[in-house]
Structure formats: C-alpha cells, structure tokens
C-alpha cells in the first residue's frame, strides 16, 4: 500500500496540450493498492478506523453488481481484518461476475436485495431487518459517501499540487469532489465530470457541501455533457479514445468514470475552455477493477 505522499503525479505530453499551451498531469490514485485503490481508498479509510474504534467487527454496505465501492469494501475488510456484508441491488447471478467473485473471495458475504426494497434501503425498518440478520454492523452508504469519506478525500490533494490551476475529477455521488473542493486553494478551479445523466448532480453537490459546512475557497464547475448516454453506457468513440490514450501514456482508464472524464477534458481543452498556461491536474480515481466485468459483459477486450 502506497503512503499518500508516495502516490505518483505524472506529466502527460500530447501535441494538443502544446498547441493550446496548457500543461496536464495526472495523480495516479489507481496505484495506491492493487485492490483497495483510487478514491475508494480515501473514502473508506476513516470509516474503517471509526468502525474499529467503536468496536465493530462487521461492516455492511450497498451497491450494484459491478460496483467499485463493493469491490473496494471487500478488499478493505480483508486488509483491516473485518467482516463485510455487501447488500447487492437486484439478483446475485451465479457464476458471479468478476467484481462479485473477487469480493466474495475476499470474504464478503453477498446478500441480494430486490430493486424495490433496495430503493428504501436507508429506511429504519430495512436497516433493522439487516441488523437482525447480520448482527451489529457498521453501515456505510451506497457509494460510500458520508462525512468520514469527505474527510478522507480532503487528503487527496497535497502541497505538491499547489501550483495546479485546475483540478479535474470524476463525479458519481459527489463525495470525492466535495472533499477535493474543501481542500483546493483559492487560485484553483475544480472541474467535475459527472458519470451520470442529468443536472440533478449539481444540486446534490451543493447540498453535500452545505450539509458538511464546506465553504470552498476555490471555484467549482460541474460538467454534465460526457456521460455517453448514462451511467455505464459507452460509445465506440469513448473506447477508441481510451485505447489511444493507453497506447500513448501506458495509463489505463476505466470505462465508467475516468475514461469519460479524460475524454471530456480533452474535448474541453480542444474547445478552448482553459486559458493558456493553465496547469491542469487530473485525479485518476481508479475503477480499474471494473474493466474485467465490462469486457465480460460487452464481449471485447479493452486493452488487448
Ligand atoms: C466511485 C468512483 C467515483 C465516484 O466517486 P463519488 O465520490 O461517488 O463522486 C469516481 N471515479 C471512480 C473510478 C470511482 O470508482
């Protein structure tokens, strides 16, 4: 496991950056640990410590069948020597997909929840039922976003990144960008790329910041044009872009979050969004575990 100050930041070089006179680097959170990586490492860290401090032996959380959060939670349970329960939306189909297979092999107990009940999973009665079934559990919400996750994500940027003018981040539930926004400096702009379709995310992030008493010093902008049809949807252009990016840099991106963000970022650079001499920092939030499941689902190899 890399210490947070050992996580590499790499400079990227593309003719486009030269042409537009911007510099671009990438913070490789995907390299933190083979299984507990990316933003999920930062989101789960303080939650695990809190669960242990409070004497819990078992953590329960929620997610879809291909979820990066479920995968990371299972890995974290193994690393921190805690039991984990993953409540999975919908059916659990066997043989398991690569995400759930690895989670189960890491010791996670998988528990299916039908989609209608899943919608009400935060209600006291459902949680009581789960506690009756699984005993005393420390509950972490779907996607892992809570105040301790935001606290963890405040630790993503450090002094080495003080000269960045722009920070590009993927957005799912918004927990990661909330933490980054809380720690970004006054001269910086944080630019979020939403993986989900729709503008609702802007309001969710505003609420998250408000609830957690975060008054950003930086500016914040959320882009909602690069979801490629919605969560986990993709296009041939996206795939080709990710493959070219990999050939050029040796850096793999995932098709759900980081591929879409970097595609969107290149498009924004091309379109002149960034003033000349901008220093753009990309946060590679990981998600690479999802590639196997994606390949199995769509029947082709992303990085052959
Ligand atoms: C989970 C995830 C996100 C979304 O993070 P939020 O805190 O929910 O916004 C972004 N990128 C990757 C790779 C992820 O796995």
PDB file of C-alpha atoms in Angstrom, residues 178-290:
ATOM      1  CA  UNK A 178     -16.736  17.576  -2.076  1.00  0.00           C
ATOM      2  CA  UNK A 179     -13.517  16.623  -0.267  1.00  0.00           C
ATOM      3  CA  UNK A 180     -11.314  17.943  -3.052  1.00  0.00           C
ATOM      4  CA  UNK A 181     -13.268  21.195  -3.177  1.00  0.00           C
ATOM      5  CA  UNK A 182     -12.850  21.558   0.579  1.00  0.00           C
ATOM      6  CA  UNK A 183      -9.073  21.391   0.294  1.00  0.00           C
ATOM      7  CA  UNK A 184      -8.462  23.160  -3.035  1.00  0.00           C
ATOM      8  CA  UNK A 185      -6.761  26.552  -2.887  1.00  0.00           C
ATOM      9  CA  UNK A 186      -8.236  29.934  -3.716  1.00  0.00           C
ATOM     10  CA  UNK A 187      -6.477  30.220  -7.087  1.00  0.00           C
ATOM     11  CA  UNK A 188      -7.701  26.770  -8.191  1.00  0.00           C
ATOM     12  CA  UNK A 189     -10.781  25.708 -10.140  1.00  0.00           C
ATOM     13  CA  UNK A 190     -12.217  22.280  -9.562  1.00  0.00           C
ATOM     14  CA  UNK A 191     -13.897  20.800 -12.597  1.00  0.00           C
ATOM     15  CA  UNK A 192     -16.167  17.790 -12.063  1.00  0.00           C
ATOM     16  CA  UNK A 193     -17.221  15.413 -14.828  1.00  0.00           C
ATOM     17  CA  UNK A 194     -20.442  13.614 -13.988  1.00  0.00           C
ATOM     18  CA  UNK A 195     -20.742   9.935 -14.910  1.00  0.00           C
ATOM     19  CA  UNK A 196     -24.499  10.173 -14.537  1.00  0.00           C
ATOM     20  CA  UNK A 197     -27.032  11.636 -16.874  1.00  0.00           C
ATOM     21  CA  UNK A 198     -28.830  14.772 -15.764  1.00  0.00           C
ATOM     22  CA  UNK A 199     -28.250  18.049 -13.992  1.00  0.00           C
ATOM     23  CA  UNK A 200     -29.523  16.909 -10.568  1.00  0.00           C
ATOM     24  CA  UNK A 201     -25.933  16.228  -9.525  1.00  0.00           C
ATOM     25  CA  UNK A 202     -25.176  19.954  -9.298  1.00  0.00           C
ATOM     26  CA  UNK A 203     -27.868  20.327  -6.637  1.00  0.00           C
ATOM     27  CA  UNK A 204     -26.671  17.169  -4.821  1.00  0.00           C
ATOM     28  CA  UNK A 205     -23.139  18.546  -4.622  1.00  0.00           C
ATOM     29  CA  UNK A 206     -24.393  21.913  -3.405  1.00  0.00           C
ATOM     30  CA  UNK A 207     -26.340  20.098  -0.666  1.00  0.00           C
ATOM     31  CA  UNK A 208     -23.356  17.908   0.239  1.00  0.00           C
ATOM     32  CA  UNK A 209     -21.161  20.993   0.664  1.00  0.00           C
ATOM     33  CA  UNK A 210     -23.825  22.726   2.716  1.00  0.00           C
ATOM     34  CA  UNK A 211     -24.517  19.713   4.958  1.00  0.00           C
ATOM     35  CA  UNK A 212     -20.818  19.311   5.663  1.00  0.00           C
ATOM     36  CA  UNK A 213     -20.230  23.015   6.263  1.00  0.00           C
ATOM     37  CA  UNK A 214     -17.788  23.298   3.392  1.00  0.00           C
ATOM     38  CA  UNK A 215     -17.295  26.806   2.047  1.00  0.00           C
ATOM     39  CA  UNK A 216     -14.929  26.360  -0.888  1.00  0.00           C
ATOM     40  CA  UNK A 217     -12.084  28.793  -1.395  1.00  0.00           C
ATOM     41  CA  UNK A 218     -11.718  27.550  -4.980  1.00  0.00           C
ATOM     42  CA  UNK A 219     -14.233  27.825  -7.806  1.00  0.00           C
ATOM     43  CA  UNK A 220     -16.258  24.793  -8.786  1.00  0.00           C
ATOM     44  CA  UNK A 221     -17.799  23.805 -12.082  1.00  0.00           C
ATOM     45  CA  UNK A 222     -19.686  20.599 -12.911  1.00  0.00           C
ATOM     46  CA  UNK A 223     -19.821  19.339 -16.486  1.00  0.00           C
ATOM     47  CA  UNK A 224     -22.681  17.012 -17.359  1.00  0.00           C
ATOM     48  CA  UNK A 225     -22.071  16.528 -21.106  1.00  0.00           C
ATOM     49  CA  UNK A 226     -19.820  13.469 -21.049  1.00  0.00           C
ATOM     50  CA  UNK A 227     -21.967  10.670 -19.607  1.00  0.00           C
ATOM     51  CA  UNK A 228     -22.207   8.939 -23.023  1.00  0.00           C
ATOM     52  CA  UNK A 229     -25.881   8.101 -22.622  1.00  0.00           C
ATOM     53  CA  UNK A 230     -25.784   7.413 -18.895  1.00  0.00           C
ATOM     54  CA  UNK A 231     -24.086   5.500 -16.162  1.00  0.00           C
ATOM     55  CA  UNK A 232     -22.089   2.526 -17.530  1.00  0.00           C
ATOM     56  CA  UNK A 233     -23.122   3.328 -21.116  1.00  0.00           C
ATOM     57  CA  UNK A 234     -20.388   3.811 -23.680  1.00  0.00           C
ATOM     58  CA  UNK A 235     -19.703   4.513 -27.330  1.00  0.00           C
ATOM     59  CA  UNK A 236     -17.134   3.402 -29.858  1.00  0.00           C
ATOM     60  CA  UNK A 237     -15.546   6.889 -29.715  1.00  0.00           C
ATOM     61  CA  UNK A 238     -15.031   6.595 -25.995  1.00  0.00           C
ATOM     62  CA  UNK A 239     -13.440   3.162 -26.308  1.00  0.00           C
ATOM     63  CA  UNK A 240     -11.143   4.249 -29.146  1.00  0.00           C
ATOM     64  CA  UNK A 241     -10.123   7.312 -27.152  1.00  0.00           C
ATOM     65  CA  UNK A 242      -9.276   5.231 -24.087  1.00  0.00           C
ATOM     66  CA  UNK A 243      -7.268   2.775 -26.178  1.00  0.00           C
ATOM     67  CA  UNK A 244      -5.315   5.586 -27.860  1.00  0.00           C
ATOM     68  CA  UNK A 245      -4.698   7.239 -24.500  1.00  0.00           C
ATOM     69  CA  UNK A 246      -3.382   3.942 -23.145  1.00  0.00           C
ATOM     70  CA  UNK A 247      -1.083   3.427 -26.155  1.00  0.00           C
ATOM     71  CA  UNK A 248       0.294   6.926 -25.783  1.00  0.00           C
ATOM     72  CA  UNK A 249       0.726   7.043 -21.984  1.00  0.00           C
ATOM     73  CA  UNK A 250       0.634   3.456 -20.711  1.00  0.00           C
ATOM     74  CA  UNK A 251      -2.089   4.603 -18.302  1.00  0.00           C
ATOM     75  CA  UNK A 252      -5.294   2.557 -18.251  1.00  0.00           C
ATOM     76  CA  UNK A 253      -8.578   4.386 -17.697  1.00  0.00           C
ATOM     77  CA  UNK A 254     -11.848   2.741 -16.675  1.00  0.00           C
ATOM     78  CA  UNK A 255     -14.909   2.935 -18.934  1.00  0.00           C
ATOM     79  CA  UNK A 256     -17.362   4.139 -16.236  1.00  0.00           C
ATOM     80  CA  UNK A 257     -15.644   7.179 -14.736  1.00  0.00           C
ATOM     81  CA  UNK A 258     -12.079   8.118 -15.641  1.00  0.00           C
ATOM     82  CA  UNK A 259     -12.341   7.321 -19.380  1.00  0.00           C
ATOM     83  CA  UNK A 260     -15.291   9.681 -19.703  1.00  0.00           C
ATOM     84  CA  UNK A 261     -13.618  12.403 -17.647  1.00  0.00           C
ATOM     85  CA  UNK A 262     -10.377  12.352 -19.624  1.00  0.00           C
ATOM     86  CA  UNK A 263     -12.318  12.269 -22.912  1.00  0.00           C
ATOM     87  CA  UNK A 264     -14.318  15.259 -21.709  1.00  0.00           C
ATOM     88  CA  UNK A 265     -11.196  17.055 -20.560  1.00  0.00           C
ATOM     89  CA  UNK A 266      -9.508  16.666 -23.943  1.00  0.00           C
ATOM     90  CA  UNK A 267     -12.670  17.959 -25.588  1.00  0.00           C
ATOM     91  CA  UNK A 268     -12.707  20.978 -23.276  1.00  0.00           C
ATOM     92  CA  UNK A 269      -9.031  21.682 -23.964  1.00  0.00           C
ATOM     93  CA  UNK A 270      -9.682  21.443 -27.699  1.00  0.00           C
ATOM     94  CA  UNK A 271     -12.643  23.797 -27.354  1.00  0.00           C
ATOM     95  CA  UNK A 272     -10.516  26.463 -25.651  1.00  0.00           C
ATOM     96  CA  UNK A 273     -12.101  26.205 -22.196  1.00  0.00           C
ATOM     97  CA  UNK A 274      -8.727  26.571 -20.457  1.00  0.00           C
ATOM     98  CA  UNK A 275      -6.719  29.805 -20.584  1.00  0.00           C
ATOM     99  CA  UNK A 276      -3.171  29.434 -21.937  1.00  0.00           C
ATOM    100  CA  UNK A 277      -0.595  28.409 -19.323  1.00  0.00           C
ATOM    101  CA  UNK A 278      -3.243  26.536 -17.326  1.00  0.00           C
ATOM    102  CA  UNK A 279      -1.801  23.732 -15.206  1.00  0.00           C
ATOM    103  CA  UNK A 280      -4.396  21.018 -15.159  1.00  0.00           C
ATOM    104  CA  UNK A 281      -4.251  18.183 -12.652  1.00  0.00           C
ATOM    105  CA  UNK A 282      -6.309  15.075 -13.441  1.00  0.00           C
ATOM    106  CA  UNK A 283      -7.313  12.901 -10.483  1.00  0.00           C
ATOM    107  CA  UNK A 284      -7.182   9.285 -11.659  1.00  0.00           C
ATOM    108  CA  UNK A 285      -9.765   7.932  -9.246  1.00  0.00           C
ATOM    109  CA  UNK A 286      -9.163   4.276 -10.152  1.00  0.00           C
ATOM    110  CA  UNK A 287     -12.071   1.979 -11.005  1.00  0.00           C
ATOM    111  CA  UNK A 288      -9.856  -0.378 -12.993  1.00  0.00           C
ATOM    112  CA  UNK A 289     -11.415  -3.433 -11.343  1.00  0.00           C
ATOM    113  CA  UNK A 290     -14.489  -2.721 -13.456  1.00  0.00           C
TER     114      UNK A 290
END
